[in-house]
Amino acid sequence: MSSASGNTRHQEPSPRPRTHVSSRFGGSPLGKLAPTGTQPWIVLLEALLLPALALVLGWWLNPQDPLWINADFQWAWLAPMVVALRYGPLTGLLSVGALLAGWWLLQQGRYEQFPQVFFLGGLILVMLVGEFSSLWVARTRRAESMQHYLHQRMEHLIRQYYLLRLSHDRLEHELIGRPMSMRDALKTLRGLGSTQSDAQTLLDLLSQYCQISAAALYSMQGEQLDTQPLASMGAPSALDTNDPLVRQALETRKLCHVVQTLALKQQSQYLITAPLLDLGGEIYGLLVVDDIPFFALQEENLQTINLLLGYYTDGLTTQALAQPLLQHWPDCPAEFAFEMQRLWHMHETTGVPSMVVALEFTPTAIERDLPQQLLRLRRLMDETWLIEGPSRQLLAVLMPLGDAATAEGFLARLENWIHQKASTSLADAGIFPHQLPLSQTPPLALLQRLHEIADAQ
């Protein structure tokens, strides 16, 4: 049985690296034209050069009428339209001004023949195109923000899945020979912070679970690594920032080992280098391993190191973002506060709403254990917080990327569930829902409102 399970374990795919859809088209000509410049001088240069290029081509192909005013199609307007499509109506208006200045220079004093209809119609067309561009740019940014959020949640779920798989395998095959289980390791990591003692605890945990003999953990100071280790174990050598394995780990933002440098015919004094990355891709530090047993330098052990480091840095991100809320409400779960802060920031930048549904339970409902039963009915992406009041309980359900319709659908599902279970309604069962849009109330004020509902007599 153990051999069959081991074969199954090796056949399962490893976590897929992060990819971006846009990278598929980066090498094509259209892919190179699609991205817009972010620097203001690049935008200004395009807004002026494209109309100038249209004037030069018009003067070369049609010297008598460079702007194609009397032609069947006014080709010169393509330049301002392209600028408006890329950067919006204001930049398109600047491009129209450049086209008008070009006409002014080409006329050489014959300004009484100003083509009013030509420029008026073209200006209206460019403004319409610019408004269309602005609308779709806003929609695209909103969709990208939602996609980025969902990608982060998927990365989190992937990490949780592989940690659960590793925990099951270790419990089945190696629990007797191991000093601790994966569950114990995760429980230890969940309470760690960014202090030196916590970093030392992380290294001790990696030593016990991944058989690392000598290693050091270095923190990131801005864009550079601190050469003094935050924590160390064994007898690690001094950090060499020019070591090929260190450079490769920082450039690729992935765990690297000595086999990769040998394949590239490079020499490294380290065996493993692994960056500490959160879900957003920010580097917190670098783990440098000098000594590890030969048989421990295998794929499953490397994957365990990577996942434990990722779980640790996820905890650091959660603590940093949730700290302002936890200072006022220490009983609030860190995951709930972290998700609320992140969704509020998303709403401020993109306008994507989220919803908190607060289910108020009377003593009768509490006696029937309804709060715990409803906890099991939450959606996969939701975060929950059960607040204990003087005489009642309040279950707060945070629904990411949801609005009033999402909350109504959730309450309708609960209504149907309570009707099938007890042939009654939510109100008759002692459950009273409250809808609190996160888009209208900042997180701190919303938590205050939840406690007010829970403490009401």
Short mmCIF file of C-alpha atoms in Angstrom, two decimals:
data_model
loop_
_atom_site.label_atom_id
_atom_site.label_comp_id
_atom_site.label_asym_id
_atom_site.label_seq_id
_atom_site.Cartn_x
_atom_site.Cartn_y
_atom_site.Cartn_z
CA MET A 1 0.00 0.00 0.00
CA SER A 2 2.80 2.38 0.83
CA SER A 3 4.51 1.84 -2.51
CA ALA A 4 1.29 2.47 -4.40
CA SER A 5 0.72 5.63 -2.46
CA GLY A 6 4.29 6.71 -3.10
CA ASN A 7 3.84 6.22 -6.86
CA THR A 8 0.69 8.28 -6.75
CA ARG A 9 2.50 11.02 -4.93
CA HIS A 10 5.22 11.27 -7.56
CA GLN A 11 2.69 11.33 -10.40
CA GLU A 12 0.90 14.39 -9.05
CA PRO A 13 1.91 17.61 -10.75
CA SER A 14 4.00 20.18 -8.97
CA PRO A 15 2.62 23.70 -8.41
CA ARG A 16 2.48 25.59 -11.65
CA PRO A 17 4.56 28.75 -11.86
CA ARG A 18 2.85 32.08 -12.20
CA THR A 19 2.29 33.10 -15.80
CA HIS A 20 0.74 36.09 -17.45
CA VAL A 21 -1.49 35.83 -20.49
CA SER A 22 0.08 38.90 -22.02
CA SER A 23 3.44 37.14 -22.21
CA ARG A 24 2.09 34.91 -24.99
CA PHE A 25 1.78 37.85 -27.33
CA GLY A 26 4.80 39.86 -26.22
CA GLY A 27 6.93 38.70 -29.17
CA SER A 28 4.43 39.44 -31.95
CA PRO A 29 4.37 42.79 -33.78
CA LEU A 30 0.82 43.54 -32.59
CA GLY A 31 1.85 42.67 -29.05
CA LYS A 32 4.61 45.28 -29.22
CA LEU A 33 2.18 47.94 -30.47
CA ALA A 34 -0.52 47.24 -27.89
CA PRO A 35 1.24 48.34 -24.66
CA THR A 36 1.01 52.06 -23.97
CA GLY A 37 3.75 54.20 -22.51
CA THR A 38 3.51 55.02 -18.82
CA GLN A 39 5.97 57.91 -18.86
CA PRO A 40 4.36 61.33 -19.52
CA TRP A 41 7.05 62.30 -22.01
CA ILE A 42 6.37 59.14 -24.03
CA VAL A 43 2.66 59.98 -24.19
CA LEU A 44 3.44 63.56 -25.25
CA LEU A 45 5.92 62.34 -27.85
CA GLU A 46 3.39 59.95 -29.40
CA ALA A 47 0.65 62.59 -29.40
CA LEU A 48 2.89 64.97 -31.37
CA LEU A 49 4.85 62.58 -33.57
CA LEU A 50 1.90 60.63 -35.03
CA PRO A 51 0.17 63.75 -36.45
CA ALA A 52 3.55 64.99 -37.67
CA LEU A 53 4.11 61.65 -39.41
CA ALA A 54 0.64 61.88 -40.98
CA LEU A 55 1.49 65.38 -42.28
CA VAL A 56 4.82 64.23 -43.70
CA LEU A 57 3.23 61.27 -45.47
CA GLY A 58 0.43 63.47 -46.79
CA TRP A 59 2.90 66.04 -48.11
CA TRP A 60 4.91 63.25 -49.77
CA LEU A 61 1.97 61.40 -51.31
CA ASN A 62 -0.36 64.31 -51.99
CA PRO A 63 1.57 67.63 -51.98
CA GLN A 64 -1.44 69.62 -53.17
CA ASP A 65 -3.62 68.49 -50.26
CA PRO A 66 -1.44 67.03 -47.43
CA LEU A 67 -4.39 66.70 -45.04
CA TRP A 68 -6.59 65.00 -47.66
CA ILE A 69 -9.29 67.59 -47.02
CA ASN A 70 -10.78 67.23 -50.49
CA ALA A 71 -10.17 63.48 -50.82
CA ASP A 72 -12.81 60.77 -50.55
CA PHE A 73 -11.37 59.81 -47.16
CA GLN A 74 -9.45 62.09 -44.80
CA TRP A 75 -6.49 59.82 -43.99
CA ALA A 76 -4.85 62.39 -41.72
CA TRP A 77 -7.46 61.79 -39.01
CA LEU A 78 -6.15 58.27 -38.46
CA ALA A 79 -3.24 59.66 -36.41
CA PRO A 80 -5.36 61.51 -33.77
CA MET A 81 -7.77 58.57 -33.67
CA VAL A 82 -4.96 56.13 -32.86
CA VAL A 83 -3.68 58.46 -30.13
CA ALA A 84 -7.19 58.82 -28.67
CA LEU A 85 -7.67 55.07 -28.71
CA ARG A 86 -4.43 54.54 -26.81
CA TYR A 87 -4.53 57.38 -24.28
CA GLY A 88 -8.04 58.83 -24.15
CA PRO A 89 -9.82 62.03 -25.26
CA LEU A 90 -7.50 64.63 -23.70
CA THR A 91 -4.41 63.23 -25.40
CA GLY A 92 -6.41 62.88 -28.60
CA LEU A 93 -7.34 66.56 -28.32
CA LEU A 94 -3.63 67.39 -28.07
CA SER A 95 -3.03 65.38 -31.23
CA VAL A 96 -5.81 67.30 -33.00
CA GLY A 97 -4.08 70.51 -31.93
CA ALA A 98 -0.84 69.23 -33.48
CA LEU A 99 -2.70 68.48 -36.72
CA LEU A 100 -4.23 71.97 -36.67
CA ALA A 101 -0.79 73.50 -36.10
CA GLY A 102 0.51 71.54 -39.08
CA TRP A 103 -2.26 72.90 -41.28
CA TRP A 104 -1.43 76.39 -40.01
CA LEU A 105 2.20 76.01 -41.05
CA LEU A 106 1.40 74.54 -44.45
CA GLN A 107 -1.01 77.28 -45.46
CA GLN A 108 1.67 80.01 -45.38
CA GLY A 109 -0.68 82.94 -44.82
CA ARG A 110 -3.82 81.61 -46.59
CA TYR A 111 -5.76 81.34 -43.39
CA GLU A 112 -9.08 82.62 -44.80
CA GLN A 113 -9.75 79.17 -46.29
CA PHE A 114 -9.97 77.43 -42.91
CA PRO A 115 -11.83 74.08 -43.33
CA GLN A 116 -14.25 74.39 -40.44
CA VAL A 117 -16.36 71.32 -41.23
CA PHE A 118 -13.22 69.20 -41.73
CA PHE A 119 -11.76 70.02 -38.32
CA LEU A 120 -15.11 70.08 -36.48
CA GLY A 121 -16.11 66.65 -37.76
CA GLY A 122 -12.67 65.24 -37.07
CA LEU A 123 -12.64 66.69 -33.55
CA ILE A 124 -16.01 65.13 -32.75
CA LEU A 125 -14.83 61.79 -34.13
CA VAL A 126 -11.61 61.87 -32.07
CA MET A 127 -13.48 62.79 -28.88
CA LEU A 128 -15.94 59.92 -29.39
CA VAL A 129 -13.10 57.50 -29.97
CA GLY A 130 -11.31 58.82 -26.88
CA GLU A 131 -14.40 58.41 -24.70
CA PHE A 132 -14.78 54.84 -25.98
CA SER A 133 -11.13 54.19 -25.11
CA SER A 134 -11.47 55.65 -21.61
CA LEU A 135 -14.54 53.53 -20.93
CA TRP A 136 -12.86 50.30 -21.95
CA VAL A 137 -9.59 51.14 -20.21
CA ALA A 138 -11.55 51.58 -16.97
CA ARG A 139 -13.36 48.28 -17.53
CA THR A 140 -10.09 46.53 -18.36
CA ARG A 141 -8.39 47.83 -15.22
CA ARG A 142 -11.34 46.74 -13.14
CA ALA A 143 -11.26 43.26 -14.69
CA GLU A 144 -7.47 43.04 -14.22
CA SER A 145 -7.80 44.00 -10.56
CA MET A 146 -10.44 41.33 -10.02
CA GLN A 147 -8.34 38.80 -11.91
CA HIS A 148 -5.28 39.67 -9.80
CA TYR A 149 -7.28 39.20 -6.62
CA LEU A 150 -8.67 35.85 -7.80
CA HIS A 151 -5.17 34.79 -8.85
CA GLN A 152 -3.87 35.53 -5.35
CA ARG A 153 -6.69 33.52 -3.80
CA MET A 154 -5.95 30.64 -6.19
CA GLU A 155 -2.26 30.76 -5.25
CA HIS A 156 -3.27 30.61 -1.59
CA LEU A 157 -5.54 27.62 -2.21
CA ILE A 158 -2.81 25.85 -4.20
CA ARG A 159 -0.38 26.29 -1.32
CA GLN A 160 -2.94 25.02 1.16
CA TYR A 161 -3.68 22.02 -1.05
CA TYR A 162 -0.07 20.97 -1.43
CA LEU A 163 0.60 21.49 2.26
CA LEU A 164 -2.38 19.26 3.03
CA ARG A 165 -1.13 16.65 0.57
CA LEU A 166 2.35 16.71 2.10
CA SER A 167 0.86 16.41 5.57
CA HIS A 168 -1.15 13.36 4.54
CA ASP A 169 1.85 11.68 2.91
CA ARG A 170 4.12 12.31 5.86
CA LEU A 171 1.57 11.04 8.34
CA GLU A 172 1.10 7.89 6.25
CA HIS A 173 4.72 7.08 5.51
CA GLU A 174 7.14 8.87 7.82
CA LEU A 175 5.37 9.92 10.99
CA ILE A 176 7.23 7.42 13.16
CA GLY A 177 10.65 8.68 12.10
CA ARG A 178 9.80 12.37 12.16
CA PRO A 179 9.99 14.60 15.25
CA MET A 180 6.80 16.44 14.25
CA SER A 181 3.95 16.40 11.72
CA MET A 182 3.13 18.99 9.07
CA ARG A 183 0.15 20.09 11.15
CA ASP A 184 2.46 20.94 14.03
CA ALA A 185 4.77 22.80 11.64
CA LEU A 186 1.94 24.95 10.27
CA LYS A 187 0.66 25.65 13.75
CA THR A 188 4.13 26.90 14.70
CA LEU A 189 4.48 29.03 11.56
CA ARG A 190 1.09 30.67 12.01
CA GLY A 191 2.21 32.52 15.11
CA LEU A 192 5.60 33.70 13.84
CA GLY A 193 6.45 37.31 12.98
CA SER A 194 9.41 39.13 11.47
CA THR A 195 11.56 39.39 14.61
CA GLN A 196 14.94 37.76 14.96
CA SER A 197 13.67 35.14 17.41
CA ASP A 198 10.82 34.23 15.07
CA ALA A 199 13.25 33.90 12.15
CA GLN A 200 15.40 31.61 14.29
CA THR A 201 12.33 29.51 15.08
CA LEU A 202 11.67 29.21 11.34
CA LEU A 203 15.20 27.95 10.74
CA ASP A 204 14.92 25.45 13.60
CA LEU A 205 11.67 24.21 12.08
CA LEU A 206 13.30 23.78 8.66
CA SER A 207 16.17 21.93 10.31
CA GLN A 208 13.86 19.49 12.04
CA TYR A 209 11.49 18.92 9.15
CA CYS A 210 13.74 19.28 6.06
CA GLN A 211 17.04 18.02 7.58
CA ILE A 212 18.94 21.28 6.92
CA SER A 213 22.28 21.28 8.76
CA ALA A 214 23.69 24.77 8.09
CA ALA A 215 21.76 27.77 6.77
CA ALA A 216 21.20 31.50 7.24
CA LEU A 217 18.23 33.76 6.71
CA TYR A 218 18.88 37.25 5.32
CA SER A 219 16.34 40.08 5.27
CA MET A 220 15.73 42.39 2.33
CA GLN A 221 16.56 46.08 2.89
CA GLY A 222 14.92 47.95 0.02
CA GLU A 223 16.30 46.37 -3.14
CA GLN A 224 19.41 44.89 -1.52
CA LEU A 225 20.05 41.97 0.81
CA ASP A 226 21.35 42.69 4.28
CA THR A 227 24.74 40.96 4.52
CA GLN A 228 24.25 40.33 8.24
CA PRO A 229 22.04 37.26 8.79
CA LEU A 230 18.77 37.76 10.61
CA ALA A 231 19.07 34.21 11.91
CA SER A 232 21.47 31.29 11.34
CA MET A 233 22.05 27.69 12.29
CA GLY A 234 25.07 25.42 12.05
CA ALA A 235 28.16 27.09 10.60
CA PRO A 236 27.06 28.98 7.48
CA SER A 237 29.59 30.89 5.40
CA ALA A 238 29.41 34.66 4.86
CA LEU A 239 26.92 35.85 2.28
CA ASP A 240 28.32 36.36 -1.22
CA THR A 241 25.81 38.52 -3.11
CA ASN A 242 27.62 37.80 -6.39
CA ASP A 243 27.24 34.04 -6.04
CA PRO A 244 25.43 32.67 -9.15
CA LEU A 245 22.88 30.77 -7.06
CA VAL A 246 22.03 33.90 -5.03
CA ARG A 247 21.68 36.03 -8.16
CA GLN A 248 19.55 33.39 -9.85
CA ALA A 249 17.16 33.13 -6.90
CA LEU A 250 16.69 36.91 -6.71
CA GLU A 251 16.25 37.30 -10.48
CA THR A 252 13.86 34.38 -11.02
CA ARG A 253 12.17 34.71 -7.59
CA LYS A 254 12.15 30.92 -7.31
CA LEU A 255 13.92 28.31 -5.23
CA CYS A 256 17.24 27.38 -6.83
CA HIS A 257 19.61 24.52 -6.03
CA VAL A 258 23.16 23.56 -6.90
CA VAL A 259 22.18 21.20 -9.74
CA GLN A 260 20.96 24.17 -11.75
CA THR A 261 24.29 25.98 -11.50
CA LEU A 262 26.19 22.83 -12.42
CA ALA A 263 24.03 22.51 -15.54
CA LEU A 264 25.07 26.05 -16.50
CA LYS A 265 28.73 25.21 -15.76
CA GLN A 266 28.87 27.66 -12.85
CA GLN A 267 30.29 27.16 -9.37
CA SER A 268 28.36 28.05 -6.21
CA GLN A 269 29.36 27.69 -2.59
CA TYR A 270 25.74 27.14 -1.57
CA LEU A 271 23.43 24.19 -2.07
CA ILE A 272 20.01 25.90 -1.94
CA THR A 273 18.81 29.50 -2.14
CA ALA A 274 15.13 30.26 -1.69
CA PRO A 275 13.45 33.71 -1.67
CA LEU A 276 10.70 34.42 0.86
CA LEU A 277 7.80 35.58 -1.34
CA ASP A 278 4.29 36.59 -0.39
CA LEU A 279 1.23 36.21 -2.64
CA GLY A 280 1.92 39.58 -4.25
CA GLY A 281 5.45 38.56 -5.27
CA GLU A 282 7.26 40.85 -2.81
CA ILE A 283 10.58 39.51 -1.51
CA TYR A 284 10.99 39.60 2.28
CA GLY A 285 14.34 37.86 2.45
CA LEU A 286 16.47 34.97 1.24
CA LEU A 287 17.19 31.55 2.75
CA VAL A 288 20.74 30.35 1.98
CA VAL A 289 21.52 26.70 2.74
CA ASP A 290 25.18 25.68 3.06
CA ASP A 291 24.80 22.09 4.19
CA ILE A 292 22.07 19.47 3.78
CA PRO A 293 22.31 15.66 3.63
CA PHE A 294 22.74 14.26 0.14
CA PHE A 295 19.58 12.17 0.19
CA ALA A 296 17.55 15.16 1.45
CA LEU A 297 18.41 17.15 -1.67
CA GLN A 298 15.46 15.81 -3.66
CA GLU A 299 12.37 17.31 -5.25
CA GLU A 300 9.85 16.61 -2.50
CA ASN A 301 12.07 18.09 0.20
CA LEU A 302 12.75 21.19 -1.94
CA GLN A 303 9.03 21.59 -2.46
CA THR A 304 8.46 21.35 1.29
CA ILE A 305 11.05 24.10 1.93
CA ASN A 306 9.41 26.34 -0.67
CA LEU A 307 5.91 25.84 0.68
CA LEU A 308 6.89 26.36 4.32
CA LEU A 309 8.66 29.61 3.42
CA GLY A 310 5.61 30.74 1.42
CA TYR A 311 3.30 29.96 4.33
CA TYR A 312 5.56 31.94 6.67
CA THR A 313 5.69 35.04 4.40
CA ASP A 314 1.93 34.87 3.85
CA GLY A 315 1.58 35.15 7.61
CA LEU A 316 3.86 38.21 7.64
CA THR A 317 1.73 39.91 4.96
CA THR A 318 -1.45 39.10 6.84
CA GLN A 319 -0.10 40.51 10.10
CA ALA A 320 1.17 43.74 8.48
CA LEU A 321 -2.05 44.54 6.64
CA ALA A 322 -4.39 43.48 9.44
CA GLN A 323 -2.45 45.19 12.25
CA PRO A 324 -4.42 48.52 12.19
CA LEU A 325 -7.69 46.62 12.71
CA LEU A 326 -6.29 44.16 15.24
CA GLN A 327 -5.03 47.00 17.43
CA HIS A 328 -8.64 48.15 17.96
CA TRP A 329 -10.27 44.70 17.86
CA PRO A 330 -7.77 42.03 19.01
CA ASP A 331 -10.47 39.34 19.02
CA CYS A 332 -10.94 39.72 15.25
CA PRO A 333 -9.35 36.83 13.25
CA ALA A 334 -6.27 37.99 11.36
CA GLU A 335 -7.47 36.43 8.09
CA PHE A 336 -10.79 38.28 8.36
CA ALA A 337 -9.08 41.63 9.02
CA PHE A 338 -6.49 41.02 6.27
CA GLU A 339 -9.15 40.19 3.67
CA MET A 340 -11.26 43.18 4.68
CA GLN A 341 -8.32 45.58 4.31
CA ARG A 342 -7.38 44.13 0.94
CA LEU A 343 -10.94 44.32 -0.41
CA TRP A 344 -11.32 47.91 0.84
CA HIS A 345 -8.12 48.86 -0.99
CA MET A 346 -9.43 47.17 -4.13
CA HIS A 347 -12.67 49.14 -3.88
CA GLU A 348 -10.77 52.42 -3.53
CA THR A 349 -8.64 51.73 -6.61
CA THR A 350 -11.12 50.01 -8.96
CA GLY A 351 -14.60 50.46 -7.45
CA VAL A 352 -15.21 46.70 -7.11
CA PRO A 353 -17.71 46.22 -4.24
CA SER A 354 -17.72 43.64 -1.46
CA MET A 355 -20.33 42.76 1.13
CA VAL A 356 -20.49 41.73 4.77
CA VAL A 357 -23.58 39.79 5.87
CA ALA A 358 -24.02 39.74 9.66
CA LEU A 359 -26.28 36.99 11.00
CA GLU A 360 -27.62 37.83 14.46
CA PHE A 361 -28.52 34.79 16.61
CA THR A 362 -30.88 34.94 19.56
CA PRO A 363 -30.37 32.68 22.60
CA THR A 364 -32.90 30.22 21.14
CA ALA A 365 -30.86 29.86 17.95
CA ILE A 366 -27.66 29.49 19.96
CA GLU A 367 -29.16 26.64 21.99
CA ARG A 368 -29.94 24.82 18.73
CA ASP A 369 -26.28 25.24 17.65
CA LEU A 370 -27.29 27.14 14.51
CA PRO A 371 -24.19 29.41 14.43
CA GLN A 372 -21.85 26.44 14.08
CA GLN A 373 -24.09 24.81 11.50
CA LEU A 374 -24.21 27.98 9.37
CA LEU A 375 -20.44 28.28 9.59
CA ARG A 376 -20.25 25.13 7.48
CA LEU A 377 -22.50 26.65 4.78
CA ARG A 378 -20.19 29.50 3.85
CA ARG A 379 -18.78 29.77 0.35
CA LEU A 380 -15.19 28.81 -0.41
CA MET A 381 -13.92 32.40 -0.80
CA ASP A 382 -15.78 33.83 2.20
CA GLU A 383 -14.15 34.72 5.51
CA THR A 384 -16.13 34.38 8.74
CA TRP A 385 -15.97 35.76 12.28
CA LEU A 386 -18.21 34.56 15.12
CA ILE A 387 -18.60 37.40 17.65
CA GLU A 388 -19.73 36.60 21.17
CA GLY A 389 -22.11 39.19 22.66
CA PRO A 390 -23.60 39.47 26.15
CA SER A 391 -26.80 37.66 25.24
CA ARG A 392 -26.43 36.78 21.56
CA GLN A 393 -23.92 35.83 18.89
CA LEU A 394 -23.14 37.46 15.55
CA LEU A 395 -21.71 35.60 12.56
CA ALA A 396 -20.03 38.03 10.16
CA VAL A 397 -19.56 36.63 6.63
CA LEU A 398 -17.22 38.64 4.38
CA MET A 399 -18.13 38.09 0.70
CA PRO A 400 -15.37 39.21 -1.69
CA LEU A 401 -16.42 40.79 -5.00
CA GLY A 402 -20.06 40.74 -3.97
CA ASP A 403 -22.91 43.26 -3.89
CA ALA A 404 -26.48 43.35 -2.58
CA ALA A 405 -27.54 40.69 -5.11
CA THR A 406 -24.82 38.36 -3.80
CA ALA A 407 -26.01 38.86 -0.23
CA GLU A 408 -29.64 38.27 -1.23
CA GLY A 409 -28.66 35.02 -2.96
CA PHE A 410 -26.76 33.88 0.14
CA LEU A 411 -29.70 34.68 2.41
CA ALA A 412 -32.10 32.92 0.03
CA ARG A 413 -29.92 29.81 0.24
CA LEU A 414 -29.98 30.02 4.06
CA GLU A 415 -33.74 30.50 4.01
CA ASN A 416 -34.14 27.41 1.88
CA TRP A 417 -31.78 25.45 4.14
CA ILE A 418 -33.60 26.35 7.37
CA HIS A 419 -36.95 25.57 5.73
CA GLN A 420 -35.78 22.10 4.70
CA LYS A 421 -34.23 21.46 8.12
CA ALA A 422 -36.92 22.77 10.47
CA SER A 423 -39.83 23.88 8.20
CA THR A 424 -39.48 27.44 9.45
CA SER A 425 -38.02 30.79 8.39
CA LEU A 426 -34.84 32.50 9.50
CA ALA A 427 -36.74 34.99 11.64
CA ASP A 428 -38.78 32.26 13.36
CA ALA A 429 -35.56 30.33 14.02
CA GLY A 430 -34.05 33.37 15.77
CA ILE A 431 -31.71 34.49 12.95
CA PHE A 432 -31.80 38.12 11.83
CA PRO A 433 -29.56 39.14 8.90
CA HIS A 434 -27.89 42.53 8.42
CA GLN A 435 -26.31 43.62 5.12
CA LEU A 436 -23.28 45.91 5.49
CA PRO A 437 -21.68 46.99 2.18
CA LEU A 438 -17.91 47.29 2.50
CA SER A 439 -17.97 49.81 -0.35
CA GLN A 440 -19.82 52.34 1.82
CA THR A 441 -18.14 51.85 5.22
CA PRO A 442 -14.38 51.73 5.96
CA PRO A 443 -13.16 48.53 7.66
CA LEU A 444 -12.63 50.06 11.11
CA ALA A 445 -16.10 51.62 11.18
CA LEU A 446 -17.63 48.40 9.87
CA LEU A 447 -16.04 46.37 12.67
CA GLN A 448 -17.38 48.92 15.14
CA ARG A 449 -20.85 48.42 13.65
CA LEU A 450 -20.56 44.61 13.97
CA HIS A 451 -19.70 44.91 17.67
CA GLU A 452 -22.60 47.31 18.20
CA ILE A 453 -25.00 44.75 16.73
CA ALA A 454 -23.49 41.92 18.82
CA ASP A 455 -23.58 43.99 22.06
CA ALA A 456 -27.15 45.25 21.57
CA GLN A 457 -29.50 44.13 24.31
#
